[in-house]
Coordinates of C-alpha atoms in Angstrom, one line a residue:
X1 CA -56.0 -3.1 197.7
X2 CA -54.0 -2.4 200.8
X3 CA -50.2 -2.7 200.4
X4 CA -48.5 -5.5 202.4
X5 CA -46.1 -4.5 205.2
X6 CA -43.1 -5.4 203.0
X7 CA -44.3 -3.2 200.2
X8 CA -45.0 -0.3 202.5
X9 CA -41.5 -0.7 203.9
X10 CA -40.0 -0.8 200.4
X11 CA -42.0 2.3 199.4
X12 CA -40.7 4.2 202.5
X13 CA -37.1 3.2 201.8
X14 CA -37.2 4.2 198.1
X15 CA -39.0 7.4 198.8
X16 CA -36.8 8.5 201.7
X17 CA -33.6 6.6 202.5
X18 CA -32.4 6.3 198.9
X19 CA -33.2 9.8 197.8
X20 CA -30.2 11.9 196.7
X21 CA -30.9 14.7 199.3
X22 CA -30.3 12.0 202.0
X23 CA -27.1 11.0 200.3
X24 CA -26.0 14.6 200.2
X25 CA -26.3 14.8 204.0
X26 CA -24.4 11.5 204.4
X27 CA -21.6 12.8 202.1
X28 CA -21.1 15.8 204.4
X29 CA -20.7 13.5 207.4
X30 CA -18.5 11.0 205.5
X31 CA -16.0 13.7 204.5
X32 CA -15.7 14.9 208.1
X33 CA -15.4 11.3 209.3
X34 CA -12.6 10.7 206.7
X35 CA -10.6 13.6 208.1
X36 CA -11.1 12.4 211.6
X37 CA -10.0 8.9 210.7
X38 CA -6.9 10.3 209.0
X39 CA -6.0 12.3 212.2
X40 CA -6.5 9.3 214.3
X41 CA -4.0 7.3 212.1
X42 CA -1.5 10.2 212.3
X43 CA -1.8 11.0 216.0
X44 CA -0.4 8.9 218.9
X45 CA -3.8 8.7 220.8
X46 CA -7.5 9.0 220.3
X47 CA -7.5 12.1 222.7
X48 CA -4.9 13.9 220.5
X49 CA -6.9 13.1 217.4
X50 CA -10.1 14.4 219.0
X51 CA -8.4 17.6 220.1
X52 CA -7.0 18.3 216.7
X53 CA -10.4 17.5 215.1
X54 CA -12.0 20.3 217.1
X55 CA -9.6 22.9 216.0
X56 CA -10.2 25.8 213.6
X57 CA -7.8 24.3 211.1
X58 CA -10.1 21.2 210.9
X59 CA -13.1 23.5 210.1
X60 CA -11.1 25.0 207.2
X61 CA -9.8 21.7 205.8
X62 CA -13.1 19.9 206.1
X63 CA -14.9 22.9 204.7
X64 CA -12.6 23.1 201.7
X65 CA -13.0 19.3 201.1
X66 CA -16.8 19.4 201.4
X67 CA -17.2 22.4 199.1
X68 CA -15.0 20.9 196.5
X69 CA -16.6 17.5 196.7
X70 CA -20.2 18.5 196.9
X71 CA -20.0 21.3 194.3
X72 CA -18.1 19.1 191.7
X73 CA -20.5 16.1 192.2
X74 CA -23.5 18.3 191.9
X75 CA -22.2 19.8 188.6
X76 CA -21.3 16.4 187.3
X77 CA -24.9 15.1 187.9
X78 CA -24.0 12.7 190.7
X79 CA -27.0 13.8 192.7
X80 CA -29.4 13.2 189.9
X81 CA -28.4 9.5 189.4
X82 CA -30.8 6.8 190.6
X83 CA -28.4 4.8 192.7
X84 CA -30.8 2.1 193.4
X85 CA -30.5 1.1 189.7
X86 CA -26.8 2.0 189.3
X87 CA -24.3 0.1 187.2
X88 CA -20.7 0.1 186.2
X89 CA -20.9 3.3 184.2
X90 CA -22.4 5.2 187.1
X91 CA -19.5 4.0 189.4
X92 CA -16.9 5.1 186.9
X93 CA -18.7 8.4 186.7
X94 CA -18.6 9.0 190.5
X95 CA -15.0 7.8 190.7
X96 CA -14.1 10.4 188.2
X97 CA -16.0 13.1 190.1
X98 CA -14.2 12.1 193.3
X99 CA -10.8 12.3 191.5
X100 CA -11.6 15.8 190.2
X101 CA -12.8 16.9 193.7
X102 CA -9.7 15.6 195.3
X103 CA -7.4 17.5 193.0
X104 CA -9.4 20.7 193.4
X105 CA -9.3 20.3 197.2
X106 CA -5.5 19.7 197.2
X107 CA -4.9 22.8 195.0
X108 CA -7.0 25.0 197.3
X109 CA -5.4 23.7 200.5
X110 CA -1.8 24.3 199.2
X111 CA -2.2 27.4 197.2
X112 CA -5.2 29.1 198.8
X113 CA -5.0 28.3 202.5
X114 CA -1.5 27.0 202.9
X115 CA -1.0 29.2 206.0
X116 CA -2.6 26.3 208.0
X117 CA 0.3 24.0 207.0
X118 CA -1.8 20.9 206.3
X119 CA 0.3 17.8 206.1
X120 CA 0.4 16.4 202.5
X121 CA 0.0 12.9 203.8
X122 CA -3.0 13.9 205.9
X123 CA -4.6 15.7 202.9
X124 CA -4.1 12.9 200.4
X125 CA -5.2 10.2 202.9
X126 CA -8.4 12.3 203.6
X127 CA -9.2 12.5 199.9
X128 CA -8.7 8.8 199.4
X129 CA -10.9 7.8 202.4
X130 CA -13.6 10.4 201.5
X131 CA -13.7 9.1 197.9
X132 CA -13.9 5.5 199.0
X133 CA -16.6 6.2 201.6
X134 CA -18.7 8.2 199.0
X135 CA -18.4 5.4 196.4
X136 CA -19.1 2.7 199.0
X137 CA -22.2 4.5 200.2
X138 CA -23.6 4.4 196.6
X139 CA -22.8 0.7 196.3
X140 CA -24.4 0.1 199.7
X141 CA -27.5 2.0 198.6
X142 CA -28.0 -0.4 195.6
X143 CA -27.3 -3.5 197.7
X144 CA -29.7 -2.4 200.4
X145 CA -32.4 -1.7 197.8
X146 CA -32.0 -5.2 196.4
X147 CA -32.1 -6.8 199.9
X148 CA -35.3 -4.8 200.7
X149 CA -36.7 -5.8 197.3
X150 CA -36.0 -9.5 198.1
X151 CA -37.7 -9.1 201.5
X152 CA -40.7 -7.5 199.8
X153 CA -41.0 -10.5 197.5
X154 CA -40.9 -13.1 200.3
X155 CA -44.6 -13.2 200.3
X156 CA -44.6 -14.0 196.6
X157 CA -43.2 -17.3 195.4
X158 CA -40.2 -16.6 193.2
X159 CA -39.6 -19.0 190.4
X160 CA -36.5 -21.1 190.7
X161 CA -34.5 -20.4 187.5
X162 CA -31.7 -22.3 185.8
X163 CA -29.7 -20.4 183.1
X164 CA -28.1 -22.2 180.2
X165 CA -25.1 -20.2 179.1
X166 CA -22.8 -18.2 181.3
X167 CA -21.9 -15.5 178.8
X168 CA -22.6 -11.9 178.2
X169 CA -26.3 -12.3 177.7
X170 CA -26.6 -14.1 181.0
X171 CA -24.6 -11.4 182.8
X172 CA -26.9 -8.7 181.4
X173 CA -29.9 -10.6 182.5
X174 CA -28.5 -11.0 186.0
X175 CA -27.9 -7.2 186.2
X176 CA -31.5 -6.6 185.1
X177 CA -32.8 -9.1 187.5
X178 CA -31.5 -7.2 190.5
X179 CA -33.0 -3.9 189.3
X180 CA -36.3 -5.0 187.8
X181 CA -39.2 -5.6 190.2
X182 CA -41.2 -7.4 187.6
X183 CA -38.6 -10.3 187.4
X184 CA -39.7 -12.6 190.2
X185 CA -36.9 -15.1 189.7
X186 CA -34.4 -16.7 192.0
X187 CA -31.4 -17.8 189.9
X188 CA -30.3 -21.2 191.3
X189 CA -27.5 -22.2 188.9
X190 CA -25.9 -21.8 185.5
X191 CA -24.9 -24.5 183.1
X192 CA -22.3 -24.0 180.4
X193 CA -20.3 -26.3 178.1
X194 CA -17.2 -24.3 178.5
X195 CA -15.0 -26.3 181.0
X196 CA -13.2 -23.1 181.9
X197 CA -16.3 -21.7 183.4
X198 CA -17.0 -24.7 185.7
X199 CA -17.4 -23.6 189.3
X200 CA -17.2 -19.9 188.3
X201 CA -20.0 -17.6 189.3
X202 CA -22.0 -14.7 188.0
X203 CA -23.7 -12.5 190.5
X204 CA -22.9 -15.0 193.2
X205 CA -24.5 -17.9 191.3
X206 CA -22.3 -20.8 190.3
X207 CA -21.9 -22.8 187.0
X208 CA -22.7 -26.3 188.1
X209 CA -22.4 -28.3 184.9
X210 CA -22.9 -28.6 181.2
X211 CA -25.9 -29.2 179.0
X212 CA -26.1 -32.9 179.7
X213 CA -26.4 -32.1 183.4
X214 CA -29.6 -30.1 182.9
X215 CA -32.2 -32.9 183.6
X216 CA -30.3 -33.9 186.8
X217 CA -29.8 -30.3 188.1
X218 CA -33.4 -29.4 187.3
X219 CA -34.6 -32.3 189.4
X220 CA -32.2 -32.0 192.3
X221 CA -32.6 -28.2 192.6
X222 CA -36.4 -28.1 192.0
X223 CA -36.1 -25.8 189.0
X224 CA -39.3 -24.2 187.8
X225 CA -38.0 -22.5 184.6
X226 CA -35.0 -22.8 182.3
X227 CA -33.7 -19.8 180.5
X228 CA -31.6 -20.5 177.4
X229 CA -29.1 -17.7 177.0
X230 CA -26.7 -18.9 174.3
X231 CA -27.3 -16.3 171.5
X232 CA -23.9 -17.0 169.9
X233 CA -24.7 -20.7 169.3
X234 CA -25.8 -22.0 165.9
X235 CA -29.5 -22.9 165.3
X236 CA -28.6 -26.6 165.4
X237 CA -26.9 -26.2 168.8
X238 CA -29.8 -24.3 170.2
X239 CA -32.2 -27.0 169.0
X240 CA -30.1 -29.7 170.8
X241 CA -30.1 -27.7 174.0
X242 CA -33.8 -27.0 173.9
X243 CA -34.5 -30.7 173.3
X244 CA -32.5 -31.6 176.4
X245 CA -34.4 -28.9 178.4
X246 CA -37.7 -30.4 177.1
X247 CA -36.8 -33.7 178.9
X248 CA -37.5 -31.9 182.2
X249 CA -40.8 -30.7 183.5
X250 CA -39.6 -27.1 183.5
X251 CA -41.0 -24.3 181.3
X252 CA -38.3 -23.2 178.8
X253 CA -37.7 -19.6 177.7
X254 CA -35.2 -18.0 175.3
X255 CA -33.1 -14.9 175.9
X256 CA -32.3 -13.0 172.7
X257 CA -28.9 -11.9 171.6
X258 CA -27.3 -8.8 173.1
X259 CA -27.9 -6.6 170.0
X260 CA -31.6 -7.5 170.2
X261 CA -31.7 -6.3 173.8
X262 CA -30.4 -2.9 173.0
X263 CA -33.1 -0.3 173.9
X264 CA -35.3 -3.1 175.3
X265 CA -36.3 -4.2 178.8
X266 CA -35.0 -7.7 179.1
X267 CA -38.2 -8.8 180.7
X268 CA -40.1 -7.6 177.7
X269 CA -37.9 -9.5 175.2
X270 CA -37.6 -12.7 177.1
X271 CA -39.8 -15.1 175.2
X272 CA -41.2 -18.6 175.3
X273 CA -39.5 -21.2 173.1
X274 CA -41.2 -21.2 169.7
X275 CA -41.6 -24.2 167.5
X276 CA -39.3 -22.4 165.0
X277 CA -36.4 -22.8 167.5
X278 CA -36.7 -26.6 167.0
X279 CA -36.4 -26.4 163.2
X280 CA -32.7 -25.5 163.5
X281 CA -32.9 -23.1 160.5
X282 CA -29.8 -21.0 160.3
X283 CA -30.3 -17.2 159.5
X284 CA -30.6 -16.5 155.8
X285 CA -27.7 -14.7 154.1
X286 CA -28.9 -12.5 151.2
X287 CA -27.0 -10.7 148.5
X288 CA -28.7 -7.4 149.2
X289 CA -26.9 -5.7 146.3
X290 CA -28.5 -8.1 143.8
X291 CA -32.0 -7.7 145.3
X292 CA -31.7 -4.0 145.6
X293 CA -30.6 -3.9 141.9
X294 CA -34.0 -4.9 140.7
X295 CA -36.2 -3.3 143.4
X296 CA -34.7 0.2 144.3
X297 CA -36.5 3.0 142.5
X298 CA -38.8 0.5 140.7
X299 CA -42.5 0.0 140.7
X300 CA -43.2 -3.4 142.4
X301 CA -46.6 -5.1 142.4
X302 CA -47.6 -7.9 144.8
X303 CA -50.9 -9.8 144.3
X304 CA -52.3 -11.4 147.4
X305 CA -50.3 -8.8 149.3
X306 CA -52.4 -9.1 152.5
X307 CA -51.8 -12.8 152.9
X308 CA -49.1 -14.5 155.0
X309 CA -46.4 -14.7 152.3
X310 CA -47.6 -11.7 150.3
X311 CA -47.5 -9.4 153.3
X312 CA -44.0 -10.5 154.3
X313 CA -42.9 -10.0 150.8
X314 CA -44.2 -6.4 151.0
X315 CA -42.3 -5.8 154.3
X316 CA -39.1 -7.1 152.8
X317 CA -39.5 -5.2 149.5
X318 CA -40.0 -1.9 151.4
X319 CA -36.5 -2.3 152.9
X320 CA -35.0 -1.9 149.5
X321 CA -36.7 1.5 148.7
X322 CA -38.9 0.8 145.7
X323 CA -40.2 3.8 143.8
X324 CA -43.7 2.5 144.6
X325 CA -45.1 -0.7 146.1
X326 CA -48.5 -1.6 144.8
X327 CA -50.4 -4.1 147.0
X328 CA -53.3 -5.9 145.3
X329 CA -55.7 -8.0 147.4
X330 CA -59.4 -8.9 147.5
X331 CA -59.6 -9.2 151.3
X332 CA -59.7 -5.7 152.7
X333 CA -59.1 -6.3 156.4
X334 CA -55.6 -7.8 156.0
X335 CA -54.7 -5.3 153.3
X336 CA -55.8 -2.4 155.5
X337 CA -53.7 -3.7 158.5
X338 CA -50.7 -4.0 156.3
X339 CA -51.2 -0.6 154.8
X340 CA -51.3 1.0 158.3
X341 CA -48.2 -0.9 159.3
X342 CA -46.2 0.1 156.3
X343 CA -47.5 3.7 156.3
X344 CA -46.2 4.0 159.9
X345 CA -42.8 2.5 159.0
X346 CA -42.3 4.4 155.7
X347 CA -44.2 7.7 155.9
X348 CA -42.3 9.1 153.0
X349 CA -42.8 6.1 150.7
X350 CA -46.3 4.8 151.5
X351 CA -47.5 1.9 149.3
X352 CA -50.7 2.0 147.3
X353 CA -53.2 -0.6 148.4
X354 CA -55.8 -1.7 145.8
X355 CA -58.7 -3.9 146.5
X356 CA -59.2 -6.1 143.4
X357 CA -59.5 -9.7 142.4
X358 CA -57.1 -11.5 140.1
X359 CA -60.2 -13.0 138.5
X360 CA -61.2 -9.6 137.1
X361 CA -59.1 -9.2 134.0
X362 CA -60.4 -5.8 133.2
X363 CA -59.6 -4.5 136.7
X364 CA -56.1 -5.9 136.4
X365 CA -55.7 -4.2 133.0
X366 CA -56.5 -0.8 134.6
X367 CA -54.0 -1.4 137.4
X368 CA -51.2 -2.5 135.1
X369 CA -51.8 0.4 132.7
X370 CA -51.7 2.9 135.5
X371 CA -48.7 1.7 137.4
X372 CA -46.6 0.0 134.7
X373 CA -44.9 -2.4 137.3
X374 CA -41.3 -3.5 136.7
X375 CA -41.6 -6.7 138.8
X376 CA -44.7 -8.6 139.7
X377 CA -44.8 -11.1 142.6
X378 CA -47.9 -13.2 142.3
X379 CA -48.9 -14.6 145.7
X380 CA -52.7 -14.5 145.3
X381 CA -54.2 -18.0 145.5
X382 CA -56.5 -20.4 147.4
X383 CA -54.3 -22.6 149.5
X384 CA -56.5 -24.7 151.8
X385 CA -56.4 -28.3 150.6
X386 CA -59.6 -29.7 152.1
X387 CA -61.7 -26.6 151.1
X388 CA -60.5 -26.8 147.5
X389 CA -61.5 -30.5 147.3
X390 CA -65.1 -29.5 148.0
X391 CA -64.9 -26.3 145.9
X392 CA -62.7 -27.1 142.9
X393 CA -64.4 -24.5 140.7
X394 CA -63.0 -21.8 143.0
X395 CA -59.5 -23.2 142.8
X396 CA -59.8 -23.1 139.0
X397 CA -61.1 -19.5 138.9
X398 CA -58.8 -18.1 141.5
X399 CA -55.6 -20.1 141.1
X400 CA -55.6 -21.0 137.4
X401 CA -57.5 -18.2 135.7
X402 CA -56.2 -15.7 138.2
X403 CA -52.6 -16.6 137.4
X404 CA -53.3 -16.5 133.7
X405 CA -54.9 -13.1 134.0
X406 CA -51.9 -11.6 135.9
X407 CA -49.4 -13.3 133.6
X408 CA -51.1 -12.0 130.4
X409 CA -51.2 -8.5 131.9
X410 CA -47.5 -8.8 132.8
X411 CA -46.8 -9.7 129.2
X412 CA -49.0 -7.1 127.6
X413 CA -47.7 -4.2 129.8
X414 CA -44.0 -5.0 129.5
X415 CA -43.3 -6.2 133.0
X416 CA -39.6 -7.2 133.3
X417 CA -40.1 -10.1 135.6
X418 CA -43.1 -12.2 136.8
X419 CA -42.5 -14.3 139.9
X420 CA -45.2 -16.8 141.0
X421 CA -45.3 -18.3 144.5
X422 CA -45.8 -22.1 144.1
X423 CA -46.0 -25.0 146.6
X424 CA -44.6 -28.5 147.1
X425 CA -48.1 -29.7 146.8
X426 CA -47.8 -29.1 143.0
X427 CA -45.4 -32.1 142.8
X428 CA -47.3 -35.3 142.1
X429 CA -50.4 -33.7 143.5
X430 CA -53.1 -35.7 145.2
X431 CA -55.5 -32.8 145.7
X432 CA -57.1 -30.1 143.5
X433 CA -55.2 -27.2 145.2
X434 CA -51.8 -28.8 144.4
X435 CA -52.9 -29.7 140.9
X436 CA -54.1 -26.1 140.1
X437 CA -50.7 -24.8 141.3
X438 CA -49.0 -27.2 139.0
X439 CA -51.1 -25.8 136.2
X440 CA -49.9 -22.3 137.2
X441 CA -46.3 -23.5 137.0
X442 CA -47.1 -24.8 133.5
X443 CA -48.6 -21.4 132.6
X444 CA -45.4 -19.7 133.7
X445 CA -43.2 -22.0 131.7
X446 CA -45.4 -21.8 128.6
X447 CA -45.6 -18.0 128.7
X448 CA -41.8 -17.8 128.7
X449 CA -41.7 -19.2 125.2
X450 CA -43.5 -16.2 123.6
X451 CA -43.0 -13.3 125.9
X452 CA -40.2 -10.8 126.6
X453 CA -41.2 -10.9 130.3
X454 CA -39.1 -13.3 132.4
X455 CA -41.6 -15.8 133.9
X456 CA -40.5 -17.9 136.9
X457 CA -42.0 -19.7 139.8
X458 CA -40.6 -20.3 143.3
X459 CA -41.6 -23.6 144.9
X460 CA -41.5 -24.3 148.7
X461 CA -43.3 -26.2 151.5
X462 CA -45.3 -25.1 154.5
X463 CA -44.5 -21.9 156.3
X464 CA -44.9 -21.7 160.1
X465 CA -47.6 -19.4 161.4
X466 CA -49.2 -18.8 158.0
X467 CA -53.0 -18.5 157.7
X468 CA -54.5 -22.0 158.1
X469 CA -51.2 -23.7 159.0
X470 CA -51.1 -26.4 161.6
X471 CA -49.2 -24.5 164.3
X472 CA -51.9 -21.9 165.1
X473 CA -54.4 -24.8 165.1
X474 CA -52.4 -26.7 167.6
X475 CA -51.9 -23.7 169.8
X476 CA -55.7 -23.0 169.9
X477 CA -56.3 -26.6 170.8
X478 CA -53.7 -26.5 173.6
X479 CA -55.2 -23.3 175.0
X480 CA -58.5 -25.1 175.3
X481 CA -56.9 -28.0 177.1
X482 CA -56.8 -30.3 174.1
X483 CA -57.1 -32.7 172.5
X484 CA -54.6 -31.9 169.8
X485 CA -55.7 -33.5 166.6
X486 CA -53.1 -35.1 164.2
X487 CA -54.2 -36.7 161.0
X488 CA -51.8 -39.6 161.0
X489 CA -48.8 -40.5 163.2
X490 CA -46.6 -41.0 160.0
X491 CA -47.4 -37.7 158.3
X492 CA -44.5 -35.4 157.5
X493 CA -44.2 -31.9 156.1
X494 CA -41.4 -29.5 155.1
X495 CA -41.4 -26.2 157.1
X496 CA -39.7 -22.8 157.0
X497 CA -40.5 -19.5 158.6
X498 CA -42.5 -16.8 156.8
X499 CA -39.6 -14.3 156.8
X500 CA -37.2 -17.0 155.5
X501 CA -39.5 -17.9 152.7
X502 CA -40.0 -14.3 151.6
X503 CA -36.3 -13.5 151.7
X504 CA -35.5 -16.5 149.5
X505 CA -38.2 -15.6 147.1
X506 CA -36.6 -12.2 146.7
X507 CA -33.2 -13.7 146.2
X508 CA -34.5 -16.3 143.7
X509 CA -36.0 -13.5 141.7
X510 CA -32.6 -11.9 141.3
X511 CA -31.4 -15.1 139.5
X512 CA -34.3 -15.3 137.1
X513 CA -33.6 -15.5 133.4
X514 CA -37.0 -16.9 132.4
X515 CA -38.7 -20.3 132.6
X516 CA -37.1 -21.5 135.8
X517 CA -38.9 -23.2 138.7
X518 CA -36.8 -22.3 141.7
X519 CA -36.9 -24.9 144.5
X520 CA -36.0 -23.7 148.0
X521 CA -34.1 -25.9 150.5
X522 CA -36.6 -26.8 153.1
X523 CA -34.3 -28.7 155.3
X524 CA -35.4 -32.1 156.7
X525 CA -39.0 -33.1 156.8
X526 CA -40.7 -32.8 160.1
X527 CA -43.2 -35.4 161.6
X528 CA -46.4 -33.6 162.5
X529 CA -46.8 -35.9 165.5
X530 CA -43.4 -34.8 166.9
X531 CA -44.3 -31.2 166.2
X532 CA -47.5 -31.6 168.3
X533 CA -45.7 -33.2 171.2
X534 CA -43.0 -30.6 171.2
X535 CA -45.5 -27.8 171.1
X536 CA -47.4 -29.3 174.1
X537 CA -44.1 -29.6 176.1
X538 CA -43.1 -26.0 175.2
X539 CA -46.4 -24.8 176.4
X540 CA -45.6 -26.3 179.9
X541 CA -47.7 -29.5 179.6
X542 CA -47.1 -33.2 179.4
X543 CA -48.2 -34.9 176.1
X544 CA -50.7 -37.7 176.6
X545 CA -51.1 -36.7 180.3
X546 CA -52.1 -33.0 180.5
X547 CA -53.0 -32.7 176.8
X548 CA -54.1 -35.7 174.7
X549 CA -53.2 -36.3 171.1
X550 CA -55.9 -37.8 168.9
X551 CA -55.6 -39.1 165.3
X552 CA -58.4 -38.1 163.0
X553 CA -57.2 -39.6 159.7
X554 CA -56.1 -37.9 156.5
X555 CA -58.4 -35.2 155.2
X556 CA -59.6 -35.2 151.5
X557 CA -56.7 -34.7 149.2
X558 CA -53.9 -35.0 151.8
X559 CA -51.0 -37.4 151.5
X560 CA -48.5 -38.6 154.0
X561 CA -45.4 -37.2 152.4
X562 CA -44.8 -34.0 150.4
X563 CA -42.2 -33.8 147.6
X564 CA -40.3 -30.8 146.3
X565 CA -39.2 -32.3 142.9
X566 CA -41.0 -34.2 140.2
X567 CA -39.3 -37.3 138.8
X568 CA -38.5 -35.7 135.4
X569 CA -37.0 -32.6 137.0
X570 CA -33.3 -32.4 137.9
X571 CA -31.8 -29.8 140.2
X572 CA -29.2 -27.2 139.2
X573 CA -27.3 -25.1 141.7
X574 CA -27.4 -21.4 142.1
X575 CA -24.9 -19.1 143.9
X576 CA -27.1 -19.4 147.0
X577 CA -26.9 -22.7 149.0
X578 CA -30.6 -22.7 149.7
X579 CA -31.9 -22.1 146.2
X580 CA -32.0 -24.6 143.4
X581 CA -33.4 -24.7 139.9
X582 CA -35.7 -27.4 138.6
X583 CA -35.0 -28.2 135.0
X584 CA -37.7 -26.9 132.6
X585 CA -40.3 -29.3 131.3
X586 CA -41.6 -28.8 127.8
X587 CA -45.2 -27.5 127.8
X588 CA -47.3 -27.1 124.7
X589 CA -48.8 -23.7 125.2
X590 CA -51.7 -24.0 122.6
X591 CA -52.8 -27.4 124.2
X592 CA -52.5 -25.9 127.7
X593 CA -54.6 -22.9 126.8
X594 CA -57.3 -25.1 125.2
X595 CA -57.4 -27.2 128.3
X596 CA -57.6 -24.1 130.6
X597 CA -60.6 -22.9 128.6
X598 CA -62.4 -26.2 129.1
X599 CA -61.5 -26.0 132.8
X600 CA -63.0 -22.5 133.1
X601 CA -66.2 -23.6 131.3
X602 CA -66.5 -26.5 133.7
X603 CA -65.9 -24.2 136.7
X604 CA -68.5 -21.7 135.5
X605 CA -71.0 -24.6 135.2
X606 CA -70.1 -25.9 138.7
X607 CA -69.4 -29.3 137.2
X608 CA -67.2 -30.7 139.9
X609 CA -66.7 -34.2 138.4
X610 CA -65.7 -32.7 135.0
X611 CA -63.3 -30.3 136.6
X612 CA -61.4 -33.2 138.3
X613 CA -61.4 -35.3 135.1
X614 CA -60.0 -32.4 133.1
X615 CA -57.3 -31.8 135.8
X616 CA -56.2 -35.4 135.3
X617 CA -55.9 -34.7 131.6
X618 CA -53.9 -31.4 132.1
X619 CA -51.7 -32.7 135.0
X620 CA -50.6 -36.3 134.2
X621 CA -49.0 -36.6 137.7
X622 CA -52.2 -35.8 139.4
X623 CA -53.2 -38.8 141.5
X624 CA -56.9 -38.2 142.3
X625 CA -58.1 -39.7 145.6

């Protein structure tokens, strides 16, 4: 494709005018001009100044100045700097070079060629003017480049941008904007809640209001996009600002914190607002010493390690330098991807990935006998509620029998601690999946009574972005133009991010003494309908206009509201404000094992009705629908 006239002009300018060899020639002329200007100021007339300028003395003075300036700047790398992308550090560098050059020139003039009797005032004034001209030329170079770049983009519509936050992050973005050809934005205004910044400007752009002025300013200034650059604000404050931004018809983006930008191109790290930003979840604070105490130099085994939670557990565990991480999963594709990722990150401590099913007791025996794990994180499970309603036998085999197999191996081979990943759907379950996870919790609590291994469970709600979660489904539906399907307008769920869940699981494990069910603080429940509307807005569309929302009714086994605690459980605090302990419930192990054997026989016989009847017997809180 043929370049436009503006692009050809830009290419010519960057390849010729702004090259350092051109600046070298200009520097020679500027030094001579500085001496002439000084003579003009010192003489009574222009003619006298011109006469003095053409003298032999002038040749010596100008020659000394130019040799000192040009040689010093060359040795200090001034002529290798890309001045079209220069910044404060570059200007400090050239100022220092000019200062050194001036001192060198003055020393040479007074001690080397003082026979010419150069006036100190003339010499000093010449150095100052020459330094100012050389520095000014570089600044003009950058400014001219930006003007030319702006002209080049005149044939491409720039997006009119409003920036929320007039702090350090915004200033860095503005600097990058002027030097990055890929950022086709025209910053129209800033908004900031700090009254002291009102009417102030960054890069010539003014702060016109606070967060509450965003809708008005967006409309009056025809804003296309809003960039939220308030990295120092709390998650709650960011959520409030984003909600205000979503009232406009503008696309909203997030600028990361300054430390996240280090080593990055800002254009690359600018991101669209994610649904996670609307959950207002504050960053998790962990006691790394406690976690490291049971992981460092130990053998850690994770079942279901290729899944959403399991894989993130593996990533987090590797940060604490285990002696060996053993990843067990039946699905080879996810396990392979995780293996390649961790091998690349930790070439000197690569994990062992084993393809095996938790249903296969003999295979598990071999694995435990070989590795002798110190801690086991059991994340392997079937988790899809509607699928387990139609295939309850698989939920029994994988969730119940699989958990029992891993727990018995942990007991037999002297594992220090067994940590099972549970779910809020285990509380007063209305579906087979939740009921089987409740049985798994009962296994954990019953095993604790007779084993030296510390058996615990960690219970939490939905995680954003996990396999089969609602967010990826909504995103796919939006990409196709809708409709977005919501089961019921009233339905609510608890949500947290995958890294947050994994981190809290690791912290919970450090508190384990045996028999506990740890309950994670999931924050406030979220209406799925609101989630869908927000996701549509954040994707740049209008709910019910561009993208329709349809209600399809509750699926088999679903309920409107999830719970994290059963009626007979009470909560005890831990030293972490997001982790609580549900009081243990007495479980008769012999009776439980007898019921599990009957469940297994029914599952082997594919007797769906008998399975559900037996689940009702084992889990009194199961409300079959």
